Amino acid sequence: MIVPMKKISLVVLENTRVEALSALRKLGVVHVEKREASSQILTSLQDSLLRVKQAETLLSELKVKAPVSSSKNAGREETSGIVDKILELKEQKNRLFETVTRLSRELDRLEKWGPVNPADFEYLSEQGIFLFPFEMSSEDFASLADSVRTITLSRNKKNVRCVIWSDVNLLPYSLPSSALPLVMPEKSTAEMKAEKEAAEKLLPEIDARLADFLPYMKSLEELEKILLKEIEFEVVRAGMPEISFSDGNESGDSAPAAVPKLAWLSGFVPCDKLSMVLEAASENGWACVADDPSGEDNVPTLLKNNRLVNLISPLMDFLGTVPGYREIDISLWFLFFFGVFFAMIFGDGGYGVLLTVISIAGILKTSGKGKKTPTALFMMLYLSLMTVAWGTVTCTWFSLPPEQLPGFLRAIAVPAFSSENPAAQDNIKVFCFVLALIQLSLAHIVCIFRNIKSPKFLGDLGSLMMVVGMFFVVLNLVVDAEKYPINNLVLGGIGAGFLLNFIFTNYEGNLGKGILTSLQNIISMLLGVVNVFGDIMSYIRLWAVGLAGSAISSTVNQMAGPMLGGFVIFIGILILFFGHGLNLIMNVLSVIVHGVRLNILEFSNHISLTWSGFKYEPFSETVGK
């Protein structure tokens, strides 16, 4: 459920805002509305945080062959010094990279000229011999005037590299325009090669010096947390608006009385925690006002569910989806249907057993170490058991033929869905559409009860009727037209549902305005009927993806089967391991793409859930509490 919130406003003396915020942070229950803030302290903290993150990134990118020694703990000042040293080494490394790159580019340019030393050219010019290196085409070289004195350095079929020499520091006027002079380097190629080699030797040394700081990674992470906490505090402090009062003395007859300045902030607190804030306000002399959030307030969302429903929280955190404060919490339905979708996509009881063993092993390992077991492991156990159940129902175990399975596994399978039944695939298709009918109908039933006090619920009833009618249309078109005929009752239900939806879905206290809004959106209203059909059809992906995974698994078995009885048994085992492992990975990706989609898009759209919320994050002493 979404926990109801109260909006509070706190007013404190301006000169006590630091103490007030410290007390409020220690309380740890108020989600503060942050405002734009700027201060020298904030800028300094943000710069420090950036430097720490740069140091962490640099160390994490190091390629170290030897394992890192045990962690070393350092205080804040020492860690800050380590950050400075790391970034200083980074600057040195960057300069060396720039040097190597620049010299490599220059040496590549001069490579075709051989060894070049600008000092030699300067010496010869002092002796009255002026040399001008040029590159030109063979045709242009052959056409040079006889008065142009040249020394050929190298040539090929197309180009000639030569030196034109003269007694004066002037080039001949008759040179062809295509002749390209050599831009003389600042240093000789020998000096550049030596400088490049020296820089390349220093790079590994800097990496080794950086690696010496790897044991301090935890200290860097701790400093990052401290800075994040201080930045959050400073953002709230600097963003608190001030209130100034006039002293009321306009005559100027006497010195004005000192009028204290005030500062205030606003935020949100769960209703069951409000008494804590009011008590703290009374103890600290704060002025506090609490009221229900208005429609314009951007209220954070706090989900509070029992341990069973909370199993879905790791997935929701991974997706980063949060329902809006005024929306519906679908965690229970998300958990149930996602479990069914997961099982149908994996579609194999054998895979379910493997995942169950892994889940239980992870739970036992963490509990054996005295640590709190991550909720993700319990969620994985739930999904694994659902997969085992579906594999049991369909008699699917590592895609082995039914005749190769033990008799009790065949006996406990549901005949309509058992892999021994030729009609099982059609029955599973129907089951997919039944799931669509149940889930989408549930969405509209929830909306009906939510709007039951308003005629708007009739619009939701119309949507429900369209879902039911389109269910039979899908069965007619996809499964069997004779077995599921489209009769007047079906068409009448769809038509009546559309009419109710058209009249009441935009009702906001005035029926005429609601109908006018629907007329303005008539195209989208008509497309909505098609969308219902598409949403129901979308559930066929459960059958299709499950069938694809089963086909891959069966193919792997066929490839490995002939090898398991011979001397190349190890190759067969390798094929089984690799093939089924790859299939498991593909199934995980399919669950994320298809299983999540049916909840986040199809179901959420029908229940009018936009996932526009953001998490309740109280102002507390622990970052990310």
XYZ file of C-alpha atoms in Angstrom:
625
model
C 0.000 0.000 0.000
C 1.022 3.636 -0.506
C 1.552 5.226 2.894
C -0.474 8.456 3.380
C 1.615 11.584 3.906
C 1.290 14.895 5.689
C 2.894 18.067 4.406
C 4.682 20.013 7.086
C 6.248 23.476 7.247
C 8.884 24.243 9.878
C 9.967 27.735 10.890
C 13.155 28.214 12.930
C 15.409 31.082 13.956
C 17.822 31.840 11.136
C 20.854 31.657 13.410
C 19.827 28.197 14.658
C 19.124 26.572 11.300
C 22.226 24.341 11.490
C 21.239 23.003 14.916
C 17.625 22.600 13.763
C 18.620 20.678 10.653
C 20.956 18.464 12.680
C 18.073 17.570 14.987
C 15.749 17.027 12.020
C 18.286 14.798 10.300
C 18.739 12.778 13.476
C 14.962 12.312 13.537
C 15.170 10.862 9.989
C 11.508 10.892 8.966
C 10.988 14.089 6.930
C 11.339 14.085 3.145
C 12.506 17.680 2.653
C 11.432 19.641 -0.398
C 14.776 20.788 -1.752
C 15.095 24.201 -3.338
C 17.776 25.697 -5.535
C 20.757 26.477 -3.377
C 24.235 27.899 -3.765
C 27.005 28.686 -1.322
C 30.765 28.588 -1.144
C 30.553 25.607 1.195
C 28.343 23.734 -1.275
C 30.681 24.481 -4.178
C 33.678 23.290 -2.167
C 31.918 20.075 -1.135
C 30.832 19.341 -4.703
C 34.374 19.883 -5.960
C 35.698 17.511 -3.291
C 33.098 14.890 -4.215
C 34.041 15.170 -7.886
C 37.705 14.636 -7.052
C 36.905 11.577 -4.919
C 34.795 10.061 -7.707
C 37.563 10.705 -10.229
C 40.042 8.943 -7.937
C 37.684 5.972 -7.490
C 37.123 5.708 -11.235
C 40.848 5.827 -11.937
C 41.611 3.049 -9.439
C 38.707 0.890 -10.623
C 40.002 1.069 -14.217
C 43.474 -0.202 -13.288
C 44.365 -3.620 -14.682
C 46.169 -5.362 -11.847
C 47.317 -8.955 -12.202
C 48.125 -9.609 -8.547
C 45.228 -9.685 -6.041
C 44.749 -6.547 -3.955
C 46.053 -6.782 -0.426
C 43.724 -6.364 2.525
C 41.924 -3.057 2.852
C 43.513 -0.190 4.724
C 41.485 2.252 6.749
C 42.340 5.929 6.647
C 40.809 8.964 8.291
C 39.187 11.783 6.368
C 42.273 13.985 6.185
C 44.516 11.116 5.135
C 41.998 9.967 2.534
C 41.771 13.503 1.149
C 45.563 13.499 0.846
C 45.398 10.162 -0.965
C 42.880 11.652 -3.408
C 45.279 14.528 -4.110
C 48.135 12.101 -4.760
C 46.005 9.926 -7.053
C 44.835 12.889 -9.115
C 48.384 14.249 -9.277
C 49.522 10.905 -10.692
C 46.589 11.051 -13.089
C 47.769 14.443 -14.354
C 51.288 13.072 -14.806
C 49.887 10.103 -16.684
C 47.804 12.367 -18.920
C 50.846 14.521 -19.698
C 52.862 11.427 -20.566
C 50.074 10.164 -22.836
C 49.959 13.524 -24.561
C 53.744 13.462 -24.996
C 53.722 9.932 -26.440
C 50.836 10.776 -28.775
C 52.438 14.026 -29.975
C 55.836 12.455 -30.541
C 54.360 9.406 -32.260
C 52.452 11.643 -34.630
C 55.579 13.705 -35.359
C 57.777 10.636 -35.885
C 55.200 9.128 -38.216
C 55.285 12.346 -40.256
C 59.055 12.287 -40.504
C 59.477 8.534 -40.952
C 59.690 8.681 -44.754
C 62.487 11.291 -44.517
C 64.744 9.186 -42.324
C 66.765 10.751 -39.488
C 66.157 14.507 -39.332
C 68.072 16.953 -37.154
C 67.175 20.658 -37.410
C 70.535 21.557 -35.785
C 72.337 20.170 -38.863
C 70.380 22.460 -41.146
C 71.139 25.451 -38.899
C 74.850 24.592 -38.882
C 75.001 24.325 -42.673
C 73.128 27.609 -43.075
C 75.780 29.273 -40.893
C 78.359 27.917 -43.345
C 76.504 29.441 -46.282
C 74.814 26.227 -47.426
C 71.023 26.461 -47.390
C 69.032 23.230 -47.669
C 65.295 23.069 -48.419
C 63.655 19.580 -48.132
C 60.764 19.084 -50.587
C 58.428 16.350 -51.766
C 56.962 16.446 -55.263
C 55.695 14.194 -58.008
C 58.161 12.469 -60.303
C 56.882 14.487 -63.297
C 57.391 17.815 -61.499
C 60.845 16.746 -60.369
C 61.846 15.858 -63.896
C 60.621 19.265 -65.108
C 62.800 21.273 -62.703
C 65.124 23.796 -64.368
C 68.749 22.796 -64.739
C 69.714 25.706 -62.496
C 67.919 24.094 -59.528
C 70.448 22.036 -57.613
C 68.966 19.014 -55.822
C 70.007 16.016 -53.792
C 67.625 13.068 -54.117
C 66.851 11.339 -50.834
C 64.319 8.751 -51.985
C 61.974 8.170 -54.852
C 59.332 5.809 -56.152
C 57.146 5.680 -59.240
C 54.977 8.584 -58.085
C 56.921 10.830 -55.696
C 60.417 12.130 -55.110
C 61.819 13.420 -51.814
C 64.778 15.685 -52.319
C 66.773 18.552 -50.871
C 67.190 21.738 -52.871
C 70.395 23.509 -51.917
C 71.469 27.026 -52.569
C 74.165 29.572 -51.692
C 71.533 32.071 -50.579
C 68.548 31.737 -48.259
C 66.074 31.932 -51.129
C 64.109 29.287 -52.991
C 64.149 29.160 -56.790
C 61.156 31.011 -58.252
C 60.529 28.259 -60.788
C 59.444 25.540 -58.306
C 56.167 23.797 -59.243
C 53.154 24.693 -57.104
C 52.653 21.029 -56.118
C 56.036 20.861 -54.363
C 55.483 20.388 -50.609
C 58.168 21.665 -48.235
C 59.078 19.670 -45.133
C 58.093 21.505 -41.946
C 61.174 21.212 -39.788
C 60.619 19.694 -36.302
C 61.747 21.436 -33.123
C 63.922 18.462 -32.141
C 65.788 15.754 -33.973
C 64.121 12.418 -34.593
C 66.703 10.755 -32.340
C 65.814 13.092 -29.463
C 62.095 12.551 -30.002
C 62.511 8.768 -30.023
C 64.466 8.920 -26.780
C 61.869 11.200 -25.176
C 59.033 8.930 -26.338
C 60.732 5.805 -24.971
C 61.343 7.524 -21.638
C 57.666 8.527 -21.408
C 56.509 5.013 -22.306
C 58.711 3.577 -19.553
C 57.234 5.946 -16.973
C 53.612 4.958 -17.687
C 53.837 1.469 -16.083
C 55.622 3.020 -13.113
C 52.744 5.440 -12.555
C 50.229 2.575 -12.807
C 52.240 0.681 -10.197
C 52.199 3.723 -7.906
C 48.445 4.058 -8.432
C 47.974 0.362 -7.628
C 49.533 1.014 -4.219
C 46.387 2.994 -3.365
C 43.942 0.176 -4.214
C 43.732 -0.998 -0.571
C 42.242 2.429 0.239
C 39.179 1.977 -2.024
C 36.862 1.465 0.958
C 38.211 4.627 2.560
C 37.447 6.497 -0.650
C 33.933 5.062 -0.699
C 33.410 6.099 2.915
C 34.609 9.623 2.142
C 32.197 9.751 -0.784
C 29.303 8.836 1.533
C 30.356 11.491 4.040
C 30.536 14.143 1.324
C 27.140 13.130 -0.062
C 25.660 13.494 3.393
C 27.273 16.903 3.871
C 26.158 18.070 0.425
C 22.579 17.049 1.167
C 22.736 18.938 4.461
C 24.186 22.056 2.824
C 21.637 21.979 -0.014
C 18.823 22.026 2.547
C 20.519 24.664 4.731
C 21.409 27.022 1.892
C 18.022 26.508 0.237
C 15.952 27.526 3.291
C 14.145 30.814 2.491
C 14.577 33.572 5.063
C 11.845 35.713 6.573
C 12.675 39.268 7.639
C 10.431 41.518 9.712
C 10.374 45.284 10.076
C 10.958 46.531 13.603
C 7.946 48.867 13.283
C 9.971 51.986 14.300
C 9.446 54.480 11.488
C 9.906 57.704 13.491
C 13.618 57.232 13.998
C 13.402 58.665 17.530
C 15.218 55.780 19.085
C 17.472 52.932 18.065
C 15.573 50.111 16.320
C 14.981 46.965 18.301
C 16.769 43.858 17.081
C 14.327 41.719 15.113
C 15.382 38.089 14.698
C 15.376 36.586 11.214
C 13.563 33.345 10.549
C 14.134 30.525 8.088
C 11.734 27.834 6.995
C 11.446 24.614 5.076
C 8.691 22.282 3.946
C 8.549 18.547 3.472
C 6.515 15.410 3.781
C 6.265 12.899 6.598
C 4.271 9.648 6.877
C 1.127 10.181 8.943
C 2.218 7.619 11.527
C 5.501 9.538 12.035
C 3.960 12.997 12.351
C 3.853 12.859 16.162
C 7.653 12.485 16.194
C 8.057 15.727 14.254
C 5.556 17.624 16.405
C 7.268 16.427 19.569
C 10.679 17.496 18.237
C 9.242 20.883 17.251
C 7.925 21.384 20.767
C 11.245 20.423 22.347
C 13.341 22.644 20.064
C 11.056 25.655 19.841
C 10.189 25.313 16.153
C 6.940 26.501 14.638
C 5.351 23.566 12.821
C 2.257 23.359 10.634
C 0.972 20.046 9.243
C -1.751 19.561 6.653
C -2.868 17.174 3.931
C -0.953 17.600 0.649
C -2.774 19.649 -1.977
C -3.319 18.531 -5.548
C -0.422 20.712 -6.662
C 2.094 19.175 -4.246
C 4.648 16.767 -5.643
C 4.407 14.133 -2.927
C 6.952 11.308 -2.588
C 5.775 7.706 -2.541
C 6.441 5.310 0.324
C 5.362 1.711 -0.277
C 4.664 -0.437 2.761
C 3.722 -4.066 2.171
C 3.945 -7.341 4.046
C 6.947 -9.607 3.595
C 5.239 -11.670 0.906
C 4.262 -8.752 -1.330
C 7.624 -7.101 -0.659
C 9.290 -9.910 -2.644
C 8.719 -7.852 -5.781
C 10.657 -4.843 -4.422
C 14.086 -5.884 -5.850
C 12.608 -5.952 -9.357
C 10.876 -2.600 -8.855
C 14.141 -1.095 -7.586
C 15.994 -2.525 -10.587
C 13.467 -1.033 -12.995
C 13.401 2.259 -11.086
C 9.601 2.385 -11.296
C 7.582 4.071 -8.556
C 3.828 4.688 -8.642
C 2.681 8.244 -8.110
C 1.446 9.178 -4.643
C -2.154 9.400 -5.878
C -1.943 6.258 -8.017
C -2.563 2.616 -7.169
C -0.017 0.242 -5.674
C -0.128 -2.917 -7.794
C 2.714 -4.716 -5.985
C 0.539 -7.733 -5.068
C -0.809 -8.206 -8.591
C 2.606 -7.476 -10.100
C 4.157 -10.195 -7.924
C 1.548 -12.832 -8.786
C 1.324 -12.232 -12.523
C 5.056 -11.727 -12.925
C 5.592 -15.094 -11.273
C 3.211 -16.721 -13.764
C 4.839 -14.946 -16.710
C 8.323 -15.913 -15.502
C 7.303 -19.552 -15.206
C 5.698 -19.671 -18.659
C 8.684 -18.003 -20.349
C 11.201 -20.351 -18.725
C 8.640 -23.086 -19.293
C 10.697 -25.951 -17.870
C 10.482 -27.632 -14.491
C 14.114 -28.741 -14.760
C 15.258 -25.156 -15.073
C 13.037 -24.349 -12.123
C 14.731 -27.011 -10.001
C 18.176 -25.625 -10.882
C 17.106 -22.097 -9.948
C 15.520 -23.380 -6.729
C 18.755 -25.087 -5.690
C 20.746 -21.933 -6.445
C 18.276 -19.787 -4.488
C 18.294 -22.053 -1.445
C 22.097 -22.278 -1.532
C 22.333 -18.478 -1.583
C 19.873 -18.141 1.303
C 21.691 -20.730 3.417
C 25.074 -19.161 2.661
C 24.051 -15.666 3.759
C 22.138 -16.852 6.818
C 25.085 -19.076 7.784
C 27.332 -16.010 7.853
C 24.903 -14.215 10.129
C 24.039 -11.664 7.452
C 20.597 -10.472 6.446
C 19.397 -12.468 3.452
C 18.745 -10.192 0.444
C 15.112 -10.036 -0.602
C 16.251 -10.763 -4.163
C 17.122 -14.348 -3.147
C 13.640 -14.936 -1.751
C 12.134 -13.432 -4.916
C 14.283 -15.798 -6.982
C 13.087 -18.730 -4.863
C 9.456 -17.730 -5.439
C 9.988 -17.445 -9.210
C 11.860 -20.766 -9.248
C 9.032 -22.583 -7.482
C 6.515 -21.067 -9.897
C 8.657 -22.410 -12.766
C 8.741 -25.860 -11.176
C 4.948 -25.730 -10.860
C 4.496 -24.807 -14.528
C 6.934 -27.496 -15.609
C 4.937 -29.981 -13.543
C 1.671 -28.867 -15.148
C 3.071 -29.147 -18.697
C 5.235 -32.235 -18.055
C 8.316 -30.378 -19.319
C 11.662 -31.317 -17.744
C 14.768 -30.220 -19.665
C 12.633 -30.717 -22.829
C 13.002 -34.500 -22.570
C 10.378 -36.560 -24.426
C 7.536 -37.595 -22.058
C 8.261 -41.284 -22.565
C 11.744 -40.779 -21.086
C 10.377 -39.214 -17.883
C 9.474 -41.082 -14.699
C 5.856 -42.202 -14.524
C 4.968 -40.045 -11.521
C 5.951 -36.851 -13.372
C 3.665 -37.801 -16.236
C 0.897 -38.711 -13.833
C 0.824 -35.375 -11.984
C 0.794 -33.268 -15.176
C -2.439 -31.519 -16.152
C -3.723 -33.465 -19.196
C -4.898 -30.361 -21.084
C -1.406 -28.799 -20.907
C 0.754 -31.915 -20.823
C 3.399 -32.259 -23.531
C 1.899 -35.701 -24.239
C -1.310 -34.016 -25.440
C -1.217 -32.959 -29.141
C -3.693 -30.172 -28.368
C -1.584 -28.788 -25.519
C -0.164 -25.880 -27.540
C -3.618 -24.620 -28.531
C -4.757 -24.961 -24.924
C -1.757 -22.934 -23.744
C -2.645 -20.233 -26.276
C -6.124 -20.046 -24.810
C -4.603 -19.938 -21.329
C -2.483 -16.934 -22.371
C -5.604 -15.084 -23.475
C -7.415 -16.090 -20.287
C -4.536 -14.562 -18.339
C -5.000 -11.396 -20.381
C -8.727 -11.396 -19.634
C -8.149 -11.885 -15.905
C -5.384 -9.309 -15.525
C -6.921 -6.587 -17.692
C -10.381 -7.162 -16.199
C -8.875 -6.898 -12.735
C -7.419 -3.524 -13.711
C -10.806 -2.159 -14.709
C -12.558 -3.664 -11.686
C -10.073 -1.821 -9.466
C -10.842 1.393 -11.384
C -14.585 0.798 -10.998
C -14.303 0.583 -7.211
C -11.981 3.571 -7.172
C -14.522 5.732 -9.020
C -17.668 4.104 -7.595
C -18.863 7.393 -6.051
C -18.788 9.117 -9.439
C -20.593 8.345 -12.706
C -17.077 7.962 -14.108
C -17.161 4.343 -12.929
C -19.523 3.654 -15.855
C -16.671 4.520 -18.210
C -14.518 1.904 -16.464
C -17.408 -0.554 -16.743
C -17.504 0.133 -20.474
C -13.768 -0.575 -20.722
C -14.323 -3.854 -18.878
C -17.063 -4.829 -21.333
C -14.750 -4.087 -24.279
C -12.024 -6.273 -22.741
C -14.439 -9.196 -22.345
C -15.804 -8.760 -25.864
C -12.367 -8.477 -27.454
C -11.298 -11.620 -25.604
C -13.780 -13.631 -27.676
C -12.762 -11.797 -30.860
C -9.129 -12.824 -30.258
C -10.109 -16.434 -29.618
C -12.116 -16.412 -32.856
C -9.293 -14.988 -34.971
C -6.312 -16.757 -33.410
C -7.485 -20.065 -31.946
C -10.630 -21.480 -33.600
C -13.354 -19.527 -35.420
C -15.856 -22.386 -35.189
C -15.288 -23.103 -31.532
C -15.368 -19.425 -30.541
C -17.847 -17.696 -32.883
C -18.423 -13.938 -32.766
C -22.158 -13.565 -32.094
C -24.400 -10.579 -31.546
C -23.859 -10.765 -27.789
C -20.125 -10.243 -28.243
C -20.533 -7.394 -30.735
C -23.272 -5.832 -28.648
C -21.094 -5.981 -25.536
C -18.207 -4.274 -27.355
C -20.548 -1.587 -28.760
C -22.255 -0.937 -25.429
C -18.899 -0.840 -23.685
C -17.551 1.710 -26.168
C -20.662 3.870 -25.724
C -20.353 3.861 -21.914
C -16.664 4.582 -22.153
C -17.279 7.404 -24.654
C -19.879 9.096 -22.465
C -18.370 8.728 -18.999
C -14.591 8.227 -19.270
C -13.922 12.006 -19.352
C -16.602 12.896 -16.810
C -15.370 15.543 -14.365
C -18.576 16.756 -12.732
C -20.281 17.785 -15.974
C -21.644 15.188 -18.375
C -21.834 17.558 -21.350
C -18.208 18.648 -21.014
C -17.160 15.016 -20.694
C -18.912 14.063 -23.936
C -17.449 17.128 -25.673
C -13.955 16.075 -24.590
C -14.588 12.582 -25.960
C -15.756 14.072 -29.280
C -12.575 16.127 -29.476
C -10.579 12.921 -28.950
C -12.796 10.707 -31.126
C -9.861 9.280 -33.093
C -7.984 8.187 -29.979
C -11.249 6.835 -28.534
C -11.750 4.647 -31.620
C -8.117 3.571 -31.580
C -8.630 2.613 -27.948
C -10.855 -0.259 -29.091
C -8.068 -1.491 -31.369
C -5.591 -1.084 -28.502
C -7.688 -3.401 -26.337
C -7.458 -6.039 -29.060
C -3.690 -5.501 -29.333
C -3.188 -5.679 -25.576
C -4.959 -9.036 -25.343
C -3.048 -10.325 -28.354
C 0.188 -9.226 -26.664
C -0.143 -12.057 -24.128
C 0.477 -14.636 -26.859
C 4.159 -13.743 -26.434
C 4.174 -15.963 -23.324
C 3.382 -19.004 -25.463
C 5.705 -17.980 -28.310
C 8.755 -17.236 -26.160
C 8.219 -20.357 -24.054
C 7.918 -22.464 -27.210
C 11.130 -20.957 -28.614
C 13.021 -21.755 -25.414
C 11.683 -25.301 -25.433
C 12.761 -25.752 -29.059
C 16.297 -24.588 -28.240
C 16.475 -26.910 -25.252
C 15.222 -29.851 -27.323
C 17.763 -29.109 -30.066
C 20.583 -29.079 -27.516
C 19.451 -32.469 -26.238
C 19.392 -33.907 -29.758
C 22.900 -32.618 -30.483
C 24.367 -33.965 -27.249
C 22.402 -37.230 -27.056
C 24.456 -39.356 -29.503
C 27.704 -38.322 -27.786
C 26.698 -39.236 -24.246
C 27.009 -42.949 -24.872
C 30.439 -42.921 -26.528
C 34.034 -42.001 -25.857
C 33.315 -38.307 -26.627
C 30.963 -38.060 -23.662
C 32.783 -34.983 -22.386
C 31.876 -33.144 -25.614
C 28.227 -34.071 -25.096
C 28.333 -32.805 -21.512
C 29.965 -29.598 -22.735
C 27.211 -29.107 -25.330
C 24.529 -29.677 -22.689
C 26.157 -27.267 -20.271
C 26.745 -24.541 -22.846
C 23.424 -24.967 -24.674
C 21.174 -25.023 -21.633
C 23.225 -22.252 -19.986
C 22.776 -20.047 -23.041
C 19.069 -20.845 -23.081
C 18.770 -19.832 -19.416
C 20.443 -16.502 -20.137
C 18.140 -15.891 -23.095
C 15.149 -16.716 -20.902
C 16.255 -14.139 -18.347
C 16.437 -11.506 -21.078
C 13.025 -12.603 -22.364
C 11.529 -12.216 -18.901
C 12.864 -8.664 -18.660
C 11.577 -7.773 -22.121
C 8.251 -9.612 -22.158
C 7.288 -10.567 -18.603
C 7.948 -7.096 -17.241
C 6.314 -5.382 -20.216
C 2.938 -7.030 -19.666
C 2.834 -5.541 -16.164
C 4.498 -2.180 -16.768
C 2.658 -1.387 -20.015
C -0.465 -3.426 -20.755
C -1.718 -3.919 -17.185
C -0.590 -0.471 -15.998
C -2.252 1.319 -18.918
C -5.582 -0.334 -18.166
C -5.354 0.535 -14.479
C -4.329 4.142 -15.340
C -0.920 3.798 -13.705
C 1.770 6.064 -15.171
C 4.657 5.240 -12.783
C 5.218 8.982 -12.381
C 6.198 8.851 -8.717
C 9.500 9.202 -6.913
C 10.761 7.526 -3.756
C 10.276 8.852 -0.251
C 13.828 9.606 0.885
C 13.893 11.108 4.381
C 16.463 13.667 5.443
C 18.561 11.422 7.649
C 22.038 10.756 8.927
C 22.405 7.829 6.535
C 22.641 8.571 2.825
C 20.005 6.686 0.849
C 18.090 5.614 3.936
